Short mmCIF file of C-alpha atoms in Angstrom, two decimals:
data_model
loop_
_atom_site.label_atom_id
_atom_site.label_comp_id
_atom_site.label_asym_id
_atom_site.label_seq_id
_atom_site.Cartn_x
_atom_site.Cartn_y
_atom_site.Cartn_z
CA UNK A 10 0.00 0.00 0.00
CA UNK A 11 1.33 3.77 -1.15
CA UNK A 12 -0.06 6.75 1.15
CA UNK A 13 0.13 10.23 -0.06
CA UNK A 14 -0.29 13.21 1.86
CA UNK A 15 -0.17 16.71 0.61
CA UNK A 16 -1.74 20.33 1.09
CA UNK A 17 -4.88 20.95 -1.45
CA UNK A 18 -5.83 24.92 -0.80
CA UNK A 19 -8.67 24.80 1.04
CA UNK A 20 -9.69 20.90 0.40
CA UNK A 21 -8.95 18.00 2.89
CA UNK A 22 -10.53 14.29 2.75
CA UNK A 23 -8.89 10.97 0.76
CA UNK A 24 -9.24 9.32 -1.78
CA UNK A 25 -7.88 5.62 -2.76
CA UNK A 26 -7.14 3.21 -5.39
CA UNK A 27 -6.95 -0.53 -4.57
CA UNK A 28 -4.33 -0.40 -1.50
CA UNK A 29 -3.14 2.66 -2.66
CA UNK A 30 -4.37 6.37 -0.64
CA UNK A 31 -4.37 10.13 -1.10
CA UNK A 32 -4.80 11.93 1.89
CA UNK A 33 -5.42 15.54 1.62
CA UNK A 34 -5.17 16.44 4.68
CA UNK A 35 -5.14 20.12 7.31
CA UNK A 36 -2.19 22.15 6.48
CA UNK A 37 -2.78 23.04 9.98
CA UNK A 38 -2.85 19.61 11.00
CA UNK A 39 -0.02 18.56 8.70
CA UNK A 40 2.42 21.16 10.14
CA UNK A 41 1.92 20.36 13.71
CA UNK A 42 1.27 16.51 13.77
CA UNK A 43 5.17 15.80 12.31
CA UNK A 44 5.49 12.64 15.21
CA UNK A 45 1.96 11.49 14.12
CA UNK A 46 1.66 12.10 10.73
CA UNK A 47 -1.56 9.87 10.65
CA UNK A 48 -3.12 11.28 13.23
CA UNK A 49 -5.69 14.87 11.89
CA UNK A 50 -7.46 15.48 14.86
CA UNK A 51 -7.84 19.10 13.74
CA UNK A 52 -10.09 17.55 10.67
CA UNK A 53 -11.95 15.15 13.10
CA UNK A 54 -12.66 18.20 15.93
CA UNK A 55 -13.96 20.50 13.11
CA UNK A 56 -16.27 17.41 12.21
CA UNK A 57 -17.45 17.18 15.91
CA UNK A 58 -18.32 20.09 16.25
CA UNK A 59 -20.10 21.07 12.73
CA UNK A 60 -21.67 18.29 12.64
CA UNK A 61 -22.51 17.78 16.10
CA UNK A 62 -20.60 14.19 15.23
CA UNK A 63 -20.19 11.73 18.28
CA UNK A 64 -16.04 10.66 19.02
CA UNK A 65 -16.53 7.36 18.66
CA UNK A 66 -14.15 6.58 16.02
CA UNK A 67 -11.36 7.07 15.14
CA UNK A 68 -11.14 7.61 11.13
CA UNK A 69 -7.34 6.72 10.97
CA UNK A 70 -7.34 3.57 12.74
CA UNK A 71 -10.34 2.49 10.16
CA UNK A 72 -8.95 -1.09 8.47
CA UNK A 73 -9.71 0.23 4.80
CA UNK A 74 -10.14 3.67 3.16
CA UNK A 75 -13.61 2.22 2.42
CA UNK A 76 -14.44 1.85 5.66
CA UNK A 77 -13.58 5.02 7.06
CA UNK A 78 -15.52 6.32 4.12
CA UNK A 79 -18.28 4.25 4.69
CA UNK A 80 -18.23 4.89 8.72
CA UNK A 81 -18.39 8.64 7.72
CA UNK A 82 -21.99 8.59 6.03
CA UNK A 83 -23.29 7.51 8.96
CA UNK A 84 -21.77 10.11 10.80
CA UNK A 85 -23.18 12.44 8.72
CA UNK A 86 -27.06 10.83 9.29
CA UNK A 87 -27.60 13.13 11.66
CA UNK A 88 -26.66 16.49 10.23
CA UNK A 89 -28.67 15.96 6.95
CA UNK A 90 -31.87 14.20 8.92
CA UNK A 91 -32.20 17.17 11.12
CA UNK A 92 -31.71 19.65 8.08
CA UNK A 93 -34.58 17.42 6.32
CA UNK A 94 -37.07 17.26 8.92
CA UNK A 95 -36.76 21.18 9.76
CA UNK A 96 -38.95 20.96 6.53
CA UNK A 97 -41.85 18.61 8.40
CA UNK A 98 -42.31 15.12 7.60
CA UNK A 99 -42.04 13.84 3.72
CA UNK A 100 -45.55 13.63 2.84
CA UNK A 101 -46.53 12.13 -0.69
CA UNK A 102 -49.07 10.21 -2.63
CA UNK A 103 -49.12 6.51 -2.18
CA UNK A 104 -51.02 3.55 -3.83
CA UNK A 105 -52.34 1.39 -0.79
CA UNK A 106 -54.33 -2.18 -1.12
CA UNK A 107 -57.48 -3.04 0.16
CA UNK A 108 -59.60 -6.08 0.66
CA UNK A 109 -62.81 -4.93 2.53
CA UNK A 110 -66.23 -3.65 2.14
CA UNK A 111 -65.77 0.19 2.25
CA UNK A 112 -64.55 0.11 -1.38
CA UNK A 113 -62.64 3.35 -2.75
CA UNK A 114 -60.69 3.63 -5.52
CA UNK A 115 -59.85 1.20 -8.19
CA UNK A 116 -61.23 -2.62 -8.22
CA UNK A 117 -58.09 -4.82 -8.37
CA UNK A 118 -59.73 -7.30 -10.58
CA UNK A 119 -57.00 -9.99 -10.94
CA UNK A 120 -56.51 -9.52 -7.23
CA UNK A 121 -60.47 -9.58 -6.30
CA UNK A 122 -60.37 -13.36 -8.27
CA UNK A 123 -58.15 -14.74 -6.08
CA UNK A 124 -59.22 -13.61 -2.63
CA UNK A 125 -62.99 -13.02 -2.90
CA UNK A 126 -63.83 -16.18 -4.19
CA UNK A 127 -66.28 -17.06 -3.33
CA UNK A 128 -68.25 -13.60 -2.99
CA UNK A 129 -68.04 -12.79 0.87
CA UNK A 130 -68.19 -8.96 0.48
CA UNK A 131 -65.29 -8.00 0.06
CA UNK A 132 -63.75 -6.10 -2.62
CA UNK A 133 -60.17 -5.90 -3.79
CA UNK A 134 -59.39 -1.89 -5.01
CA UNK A 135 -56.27 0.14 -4.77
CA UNK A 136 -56.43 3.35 -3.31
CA UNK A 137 -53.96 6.53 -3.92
CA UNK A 138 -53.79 8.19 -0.31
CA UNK A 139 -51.46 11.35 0.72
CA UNK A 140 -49.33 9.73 3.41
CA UNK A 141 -46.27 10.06 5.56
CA UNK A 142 -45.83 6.12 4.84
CA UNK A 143 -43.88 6.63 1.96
CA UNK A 144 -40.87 5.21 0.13
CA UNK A 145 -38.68 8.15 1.77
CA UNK A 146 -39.81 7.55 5.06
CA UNK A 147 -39.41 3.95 4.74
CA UNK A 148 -35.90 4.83 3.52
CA UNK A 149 -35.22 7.16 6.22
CA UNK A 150 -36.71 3.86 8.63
CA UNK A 151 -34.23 1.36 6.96
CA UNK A 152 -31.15 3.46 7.33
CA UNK A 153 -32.05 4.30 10.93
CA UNK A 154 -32.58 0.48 11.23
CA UNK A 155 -29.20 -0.35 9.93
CA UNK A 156 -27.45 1.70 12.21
CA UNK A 157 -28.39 0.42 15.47
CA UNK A 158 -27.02 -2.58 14.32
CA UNK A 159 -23.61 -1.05 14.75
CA UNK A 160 -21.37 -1.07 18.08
CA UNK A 161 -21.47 2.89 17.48
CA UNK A 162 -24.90 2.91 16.26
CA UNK A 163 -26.64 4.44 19.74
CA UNK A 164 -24.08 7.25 19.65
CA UNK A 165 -25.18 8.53 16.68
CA UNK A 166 -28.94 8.32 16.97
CA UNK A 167 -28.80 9.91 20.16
CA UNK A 168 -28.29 13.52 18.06
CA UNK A 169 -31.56 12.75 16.77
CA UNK A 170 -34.00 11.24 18.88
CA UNK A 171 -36.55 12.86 18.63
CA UNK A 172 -36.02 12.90 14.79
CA UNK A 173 -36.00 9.00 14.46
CA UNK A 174 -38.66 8.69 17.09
CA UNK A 175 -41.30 10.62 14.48
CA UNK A 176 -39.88 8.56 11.96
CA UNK A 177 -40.89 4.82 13.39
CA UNK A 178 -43.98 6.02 14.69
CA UNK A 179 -45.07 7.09 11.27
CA UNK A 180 -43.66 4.08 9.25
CA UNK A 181 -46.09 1.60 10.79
CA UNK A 182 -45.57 -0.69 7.50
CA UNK A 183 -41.61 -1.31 8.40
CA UNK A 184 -40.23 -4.80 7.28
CA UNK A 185 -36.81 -6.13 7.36
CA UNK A 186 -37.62 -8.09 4.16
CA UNK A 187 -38.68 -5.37 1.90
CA UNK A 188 -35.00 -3.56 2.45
CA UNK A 189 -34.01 -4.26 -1.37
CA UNK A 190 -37.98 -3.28 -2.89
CA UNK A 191 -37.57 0.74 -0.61
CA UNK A 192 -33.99 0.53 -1.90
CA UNK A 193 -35.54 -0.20 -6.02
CA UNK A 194 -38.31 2.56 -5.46
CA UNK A 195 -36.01 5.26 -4.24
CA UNK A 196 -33.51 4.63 -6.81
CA UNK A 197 -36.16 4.69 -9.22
CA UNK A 198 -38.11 8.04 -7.84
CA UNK A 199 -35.44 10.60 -6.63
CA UNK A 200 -36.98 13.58 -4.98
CA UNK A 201 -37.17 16.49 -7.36
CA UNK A 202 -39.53 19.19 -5.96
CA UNK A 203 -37.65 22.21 -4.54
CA UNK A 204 -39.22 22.67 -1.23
CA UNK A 205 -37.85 18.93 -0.68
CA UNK A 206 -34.22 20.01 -1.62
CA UNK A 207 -32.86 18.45 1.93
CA UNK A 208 -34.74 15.17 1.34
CA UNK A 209 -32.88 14.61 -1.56
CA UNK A 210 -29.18 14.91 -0.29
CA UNK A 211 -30.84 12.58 2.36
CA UNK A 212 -32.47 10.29 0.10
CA UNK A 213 -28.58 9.69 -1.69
CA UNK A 214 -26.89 9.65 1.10
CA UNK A 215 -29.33 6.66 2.75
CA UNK A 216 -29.09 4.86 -0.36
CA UNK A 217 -24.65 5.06 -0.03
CA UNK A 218 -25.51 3.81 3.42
CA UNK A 219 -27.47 0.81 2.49
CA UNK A 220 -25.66 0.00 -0.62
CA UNK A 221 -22.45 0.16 1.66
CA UNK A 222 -21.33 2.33 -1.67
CA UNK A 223 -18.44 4.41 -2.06
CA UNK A 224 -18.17 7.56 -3.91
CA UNK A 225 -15.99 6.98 -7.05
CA UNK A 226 -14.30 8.88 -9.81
CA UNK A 227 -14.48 7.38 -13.50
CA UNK A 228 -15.06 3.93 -14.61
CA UNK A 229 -13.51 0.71 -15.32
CA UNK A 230 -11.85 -1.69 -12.70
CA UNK A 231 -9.98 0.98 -11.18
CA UNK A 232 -12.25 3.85 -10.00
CA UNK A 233 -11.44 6.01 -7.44
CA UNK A 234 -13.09 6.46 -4.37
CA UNK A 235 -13.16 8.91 -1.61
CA UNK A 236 -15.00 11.89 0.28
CA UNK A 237 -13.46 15.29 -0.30
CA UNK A 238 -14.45 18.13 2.08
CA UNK A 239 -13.84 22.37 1.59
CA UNK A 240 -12.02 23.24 4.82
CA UNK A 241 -12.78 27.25 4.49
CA UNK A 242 -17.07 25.95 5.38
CA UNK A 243 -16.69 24.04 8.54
CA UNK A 244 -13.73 26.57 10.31
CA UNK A 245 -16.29 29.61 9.20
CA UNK A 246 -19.27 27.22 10.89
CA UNK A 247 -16.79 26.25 14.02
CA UNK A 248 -15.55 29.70 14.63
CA UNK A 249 -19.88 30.77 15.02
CA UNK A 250 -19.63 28.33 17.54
CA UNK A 251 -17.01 29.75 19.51
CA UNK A 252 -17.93 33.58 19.06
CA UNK A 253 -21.77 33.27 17.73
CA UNK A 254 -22.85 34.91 21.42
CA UNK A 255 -20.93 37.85 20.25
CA UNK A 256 -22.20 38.36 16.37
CA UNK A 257 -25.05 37.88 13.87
CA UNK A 258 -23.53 35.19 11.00
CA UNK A 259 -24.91 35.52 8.09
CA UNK A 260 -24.72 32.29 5.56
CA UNK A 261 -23.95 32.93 1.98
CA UNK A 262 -24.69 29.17 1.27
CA UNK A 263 -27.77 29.37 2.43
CA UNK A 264 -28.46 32.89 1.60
CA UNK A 265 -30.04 33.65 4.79
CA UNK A 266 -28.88 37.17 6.63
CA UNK A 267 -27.88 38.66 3.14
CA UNK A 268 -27.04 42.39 3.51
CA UNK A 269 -26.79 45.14 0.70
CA UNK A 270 -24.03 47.76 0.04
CA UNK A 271 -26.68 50.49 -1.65
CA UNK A 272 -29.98 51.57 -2.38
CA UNK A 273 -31.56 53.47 -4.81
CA UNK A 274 -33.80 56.20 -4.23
CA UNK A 275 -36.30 53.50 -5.96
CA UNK A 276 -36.09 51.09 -2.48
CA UNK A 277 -34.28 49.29 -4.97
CA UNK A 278 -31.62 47.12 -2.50
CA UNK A 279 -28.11 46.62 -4.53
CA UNK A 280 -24.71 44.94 -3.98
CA UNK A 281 -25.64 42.01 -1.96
CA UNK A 282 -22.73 40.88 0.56
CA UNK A 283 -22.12 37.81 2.88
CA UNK A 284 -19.39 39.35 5.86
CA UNK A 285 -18.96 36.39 7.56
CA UNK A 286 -19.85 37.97 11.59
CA UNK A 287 -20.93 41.39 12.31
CA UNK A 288 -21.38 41.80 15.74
CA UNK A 289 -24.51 42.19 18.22
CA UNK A 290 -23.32 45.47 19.22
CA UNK A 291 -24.85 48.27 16.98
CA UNK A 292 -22.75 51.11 19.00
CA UNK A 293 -19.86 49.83 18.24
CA UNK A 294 -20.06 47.90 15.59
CA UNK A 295 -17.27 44.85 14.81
CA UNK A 296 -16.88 43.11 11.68
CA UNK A 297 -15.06 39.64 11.73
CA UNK A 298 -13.62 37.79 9.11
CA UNK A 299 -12.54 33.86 9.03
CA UNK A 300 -9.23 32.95 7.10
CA UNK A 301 -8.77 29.56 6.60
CA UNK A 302 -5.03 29.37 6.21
CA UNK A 303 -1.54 31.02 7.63
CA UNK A 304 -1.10 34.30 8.51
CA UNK A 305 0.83 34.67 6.13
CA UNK A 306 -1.55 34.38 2.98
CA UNK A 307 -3.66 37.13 4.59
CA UNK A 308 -2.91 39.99 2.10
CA UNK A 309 -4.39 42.87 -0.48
CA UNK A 310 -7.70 41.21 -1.48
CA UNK A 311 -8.19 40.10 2.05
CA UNK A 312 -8.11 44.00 3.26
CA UNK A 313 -9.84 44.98 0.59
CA UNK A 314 -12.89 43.11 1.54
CA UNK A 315 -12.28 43.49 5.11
CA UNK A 316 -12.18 47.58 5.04
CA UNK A 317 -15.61 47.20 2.67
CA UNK A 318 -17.46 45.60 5.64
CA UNK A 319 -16.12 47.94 7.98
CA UNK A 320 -17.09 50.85 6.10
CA UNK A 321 -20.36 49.45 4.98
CA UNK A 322 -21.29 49.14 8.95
CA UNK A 323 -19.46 52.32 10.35
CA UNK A 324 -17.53 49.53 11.95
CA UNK A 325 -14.14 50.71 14.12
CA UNK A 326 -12.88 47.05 14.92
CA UNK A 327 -11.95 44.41 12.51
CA UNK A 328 -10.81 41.20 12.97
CA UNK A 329 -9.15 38.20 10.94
CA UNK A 330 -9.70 34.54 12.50
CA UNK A 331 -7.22 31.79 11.23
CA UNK A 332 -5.98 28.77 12.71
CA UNK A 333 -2.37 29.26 14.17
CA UNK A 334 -0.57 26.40 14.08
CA UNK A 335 1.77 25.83 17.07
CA UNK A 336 4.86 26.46 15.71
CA UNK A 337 4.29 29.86 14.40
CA UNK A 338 6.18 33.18 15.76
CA UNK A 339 3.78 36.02 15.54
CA UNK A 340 4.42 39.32 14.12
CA UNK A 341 2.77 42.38 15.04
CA UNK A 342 -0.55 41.95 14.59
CA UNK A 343 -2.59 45.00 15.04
CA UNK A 344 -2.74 46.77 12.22
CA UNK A 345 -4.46 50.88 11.96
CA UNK A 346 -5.87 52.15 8.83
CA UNK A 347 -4.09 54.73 7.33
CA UNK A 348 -4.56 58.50 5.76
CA UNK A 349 -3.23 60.50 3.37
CA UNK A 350 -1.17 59.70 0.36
CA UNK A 351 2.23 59.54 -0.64
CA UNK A 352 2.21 62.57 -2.88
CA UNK A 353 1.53 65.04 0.01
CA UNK A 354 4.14 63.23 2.40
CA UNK A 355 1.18 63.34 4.40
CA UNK A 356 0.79 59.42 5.22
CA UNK A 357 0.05 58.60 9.08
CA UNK A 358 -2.16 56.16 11.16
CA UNK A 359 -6.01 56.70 12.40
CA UNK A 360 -5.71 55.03 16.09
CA UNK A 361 -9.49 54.76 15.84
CA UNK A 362 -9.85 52.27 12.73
CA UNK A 363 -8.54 49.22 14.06
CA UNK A 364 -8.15 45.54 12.02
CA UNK A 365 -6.60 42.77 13.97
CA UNK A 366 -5.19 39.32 13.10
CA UNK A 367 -6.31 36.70 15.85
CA UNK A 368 -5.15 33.22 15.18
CA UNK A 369 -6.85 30.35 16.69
CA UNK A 370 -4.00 28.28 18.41
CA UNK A 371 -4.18 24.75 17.36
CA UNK A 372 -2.36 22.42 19.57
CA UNK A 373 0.35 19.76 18.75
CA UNK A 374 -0.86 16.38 18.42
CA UNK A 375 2.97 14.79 19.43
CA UNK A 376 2.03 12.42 22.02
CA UNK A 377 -1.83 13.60 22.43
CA UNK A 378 -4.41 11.32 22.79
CA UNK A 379 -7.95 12.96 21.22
CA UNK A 380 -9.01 13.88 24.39
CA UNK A 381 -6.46 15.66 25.28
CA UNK A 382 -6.02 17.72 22.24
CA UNK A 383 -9.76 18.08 22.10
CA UNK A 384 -9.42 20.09 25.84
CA UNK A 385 -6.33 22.35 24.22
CA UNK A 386 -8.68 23.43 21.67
CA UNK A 387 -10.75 24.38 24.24
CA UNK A 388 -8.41 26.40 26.00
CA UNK A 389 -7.80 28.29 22.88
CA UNK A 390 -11.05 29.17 21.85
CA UNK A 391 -11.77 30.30 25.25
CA UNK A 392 -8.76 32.68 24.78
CA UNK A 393 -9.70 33.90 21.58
CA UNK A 394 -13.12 34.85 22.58
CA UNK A 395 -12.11 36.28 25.61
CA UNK A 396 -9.46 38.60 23.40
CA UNK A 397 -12.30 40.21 21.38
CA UNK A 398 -14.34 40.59 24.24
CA UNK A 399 -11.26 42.71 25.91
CA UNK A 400 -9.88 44.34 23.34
CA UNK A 401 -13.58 45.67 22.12
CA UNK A 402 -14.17 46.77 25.42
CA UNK A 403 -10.45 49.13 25.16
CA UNK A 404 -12.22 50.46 22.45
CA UNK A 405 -15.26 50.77 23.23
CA UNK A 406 -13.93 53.15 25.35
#
């Protein structure tokens, strides 16, 4: 077996052919875990808390890239079901069979032959019924099923209790034996309508569960399979959780809190813009700004956008939030707008417009068990919130 590790800007995940693996891995975690190379807890804490995923496995330790493929859809189960159901249960139309005397629908002649003979009273008729007993939810019931057969299984359906829980009660019709017929009819009738948009990343990602698929790259004998993840989504989602008490976050993916640079004298709202935090206080307005990579790469474009924001909100206080890996010296990271220009020699700094650089320390994994690293992160995000919260209060006043 050949692993590969490198640095893919913002990407991080695997990917493997045969006995043969790509791991594209943290920077972050790739600089600071030289002892360990195999060990990216920085990629598996980001996961715990996004995701609100249990740590009940560890991915490197998996036997196969497969597996720890394979181990990380179910992971996932809980995320996208919760993200589904904020919609309400799936409700469609379903064909139902009858044999009784309150006939509705279509007679089921063929059907009607062979159990109503002789003529009791009953009739044999299909029936098309709006119902939560569908072919999604019976999905939804199979994969839940299929969990709690693993050791890890109650972990993970813990998140969503309450979620699963809705789920059995309204999938009355459950059977083990009719796995492989909900696993046909879904394959057959992927969700489509818009409103249901979250059912159908659901709806795939139950069917990769009960398949015990892997996603794959091209065709022939040797495909390549894998799970790739952008690293710049879950840091901007992990650092909300760390300073969301502090700032409104609006969600460009989602485009929920979107925000407008102009407006005509029409009401006409133009320039729509995404700043990643803008904070709670309108007096003193803070804009924050999540980097994912060194401290280095934060340059022109970066205050550019920064300094937009700012101005946009009569903001005084700007801030950059990167991971800092543990090794790094800092430079001097304050930085003051300035005013004036070169050609009147007149160039000097406003001590009242303010954009600092605030890394996120992320500890060393040399000799670390998860636990332990996962209480070092901790410590730094407790640090980093409490540095906003003092150094906007020196300027506040």
């Amino acid at each position: 077996m050949i692993t590969v590790k490198m640095n893919l800007s913002n990407s991080k995940g695997f990917l493997g052919v045969g006995d043969d693996q790509l791991i594209i891995q943290s920077r972050f975690s790739f600089q600071s875990h030289t002892s360990q190379p195999n060990q990216d807890y920085f990629f598996q804490y980001l996961l715990e808390k996004v995701l609100d995923m249990p740590n009940i496995t560890n991915f490197n330790a998996l036997s196969s890239n497969s597996e720890r493929i394979f181990n990380l859809y179910m992971f996932l189960f809980p995320f996208y079901l919760k993200k589904a159901m904020r919609k309400g249960l799936f409700k469609t139309y379903v064909w139902r069979k009858y044999n009784n005397q309150n006939m509705k629908g279509i007679i089921d002649v063929k059907r009607h032959v062979q159990l109503n003979t002789p003529f009791t009273g009953n009739v044999a008729f299909n029936q098309r019924e709006f119902s939560y007993d569908n072919y999604m939810n019976q999905l939804i019931r199979h994969t839940i099923e299929y969990i709690k057969t693993k050791s890890f299984g109650k972990s993970i359906l813990n998140k969503v209790r309450d979620e699963t829980d809705k789920i059995i009660e309204y999938t009355s019709t459950y059977q083990y034996v009719d796995r492989s017929k909900v696993i046909s009819e879904n394959k057959q009738n992927p969700t489509r309508h818009a409103f249901y948009q979250e059912y159908r990343i659901l709806q795939r990602l139950c069917l990769l569960i009960l398949q015990h698929q892997k996603h794959s790259i091209g065709f022939g004998e040797k495909r390549i399979n894998g799970i790739l993840f952008d690293g710049a989504w879950p840091w901007e989602e992990y650092i909300n959780k760390v300073i969301g008490e502090m700032f409104y976050h609006p969600k460009n993916k989602v485009g929920s809190g979107a925000q407008q640079l102009f407006s005509k004298k029409s009401g006409q709202k133009v320039g729509r813009i995404y700043p990643d935090f803008i904070s709670k206080d309108a007096k003193n307005r803070m804009i924050a700004d999540t980097k994912y990579k060194p401290i280095g790469n934060i340059g022109s474009k970066d205050y550019l956008q920064i300094l937009a924001y700012m101005f946009r909100f009569n903001a005084k206080e700007g801030y950059y939030i990167y991971p800092e890996a543990d090794t790094v010296v800092n430079s001097e990271l304050t930085m003051y707008l300035n005013k004036g220009t070169t050609f009147d020699q007149n160039v000097s700094y406003q001590e009242d417009v303010v954009v600092t650089k605030l890394g996120l320390k992320i500890p060393k994994t040399n000799g670390l068990t998860y636990w332990q690293f996962s209480r070092q992160m901790r410590i730094s995000e407790r640090r980093l919130l409490d540095s906003i919260k003092n150094m906007h209060l020196s300027e506040s006043k």
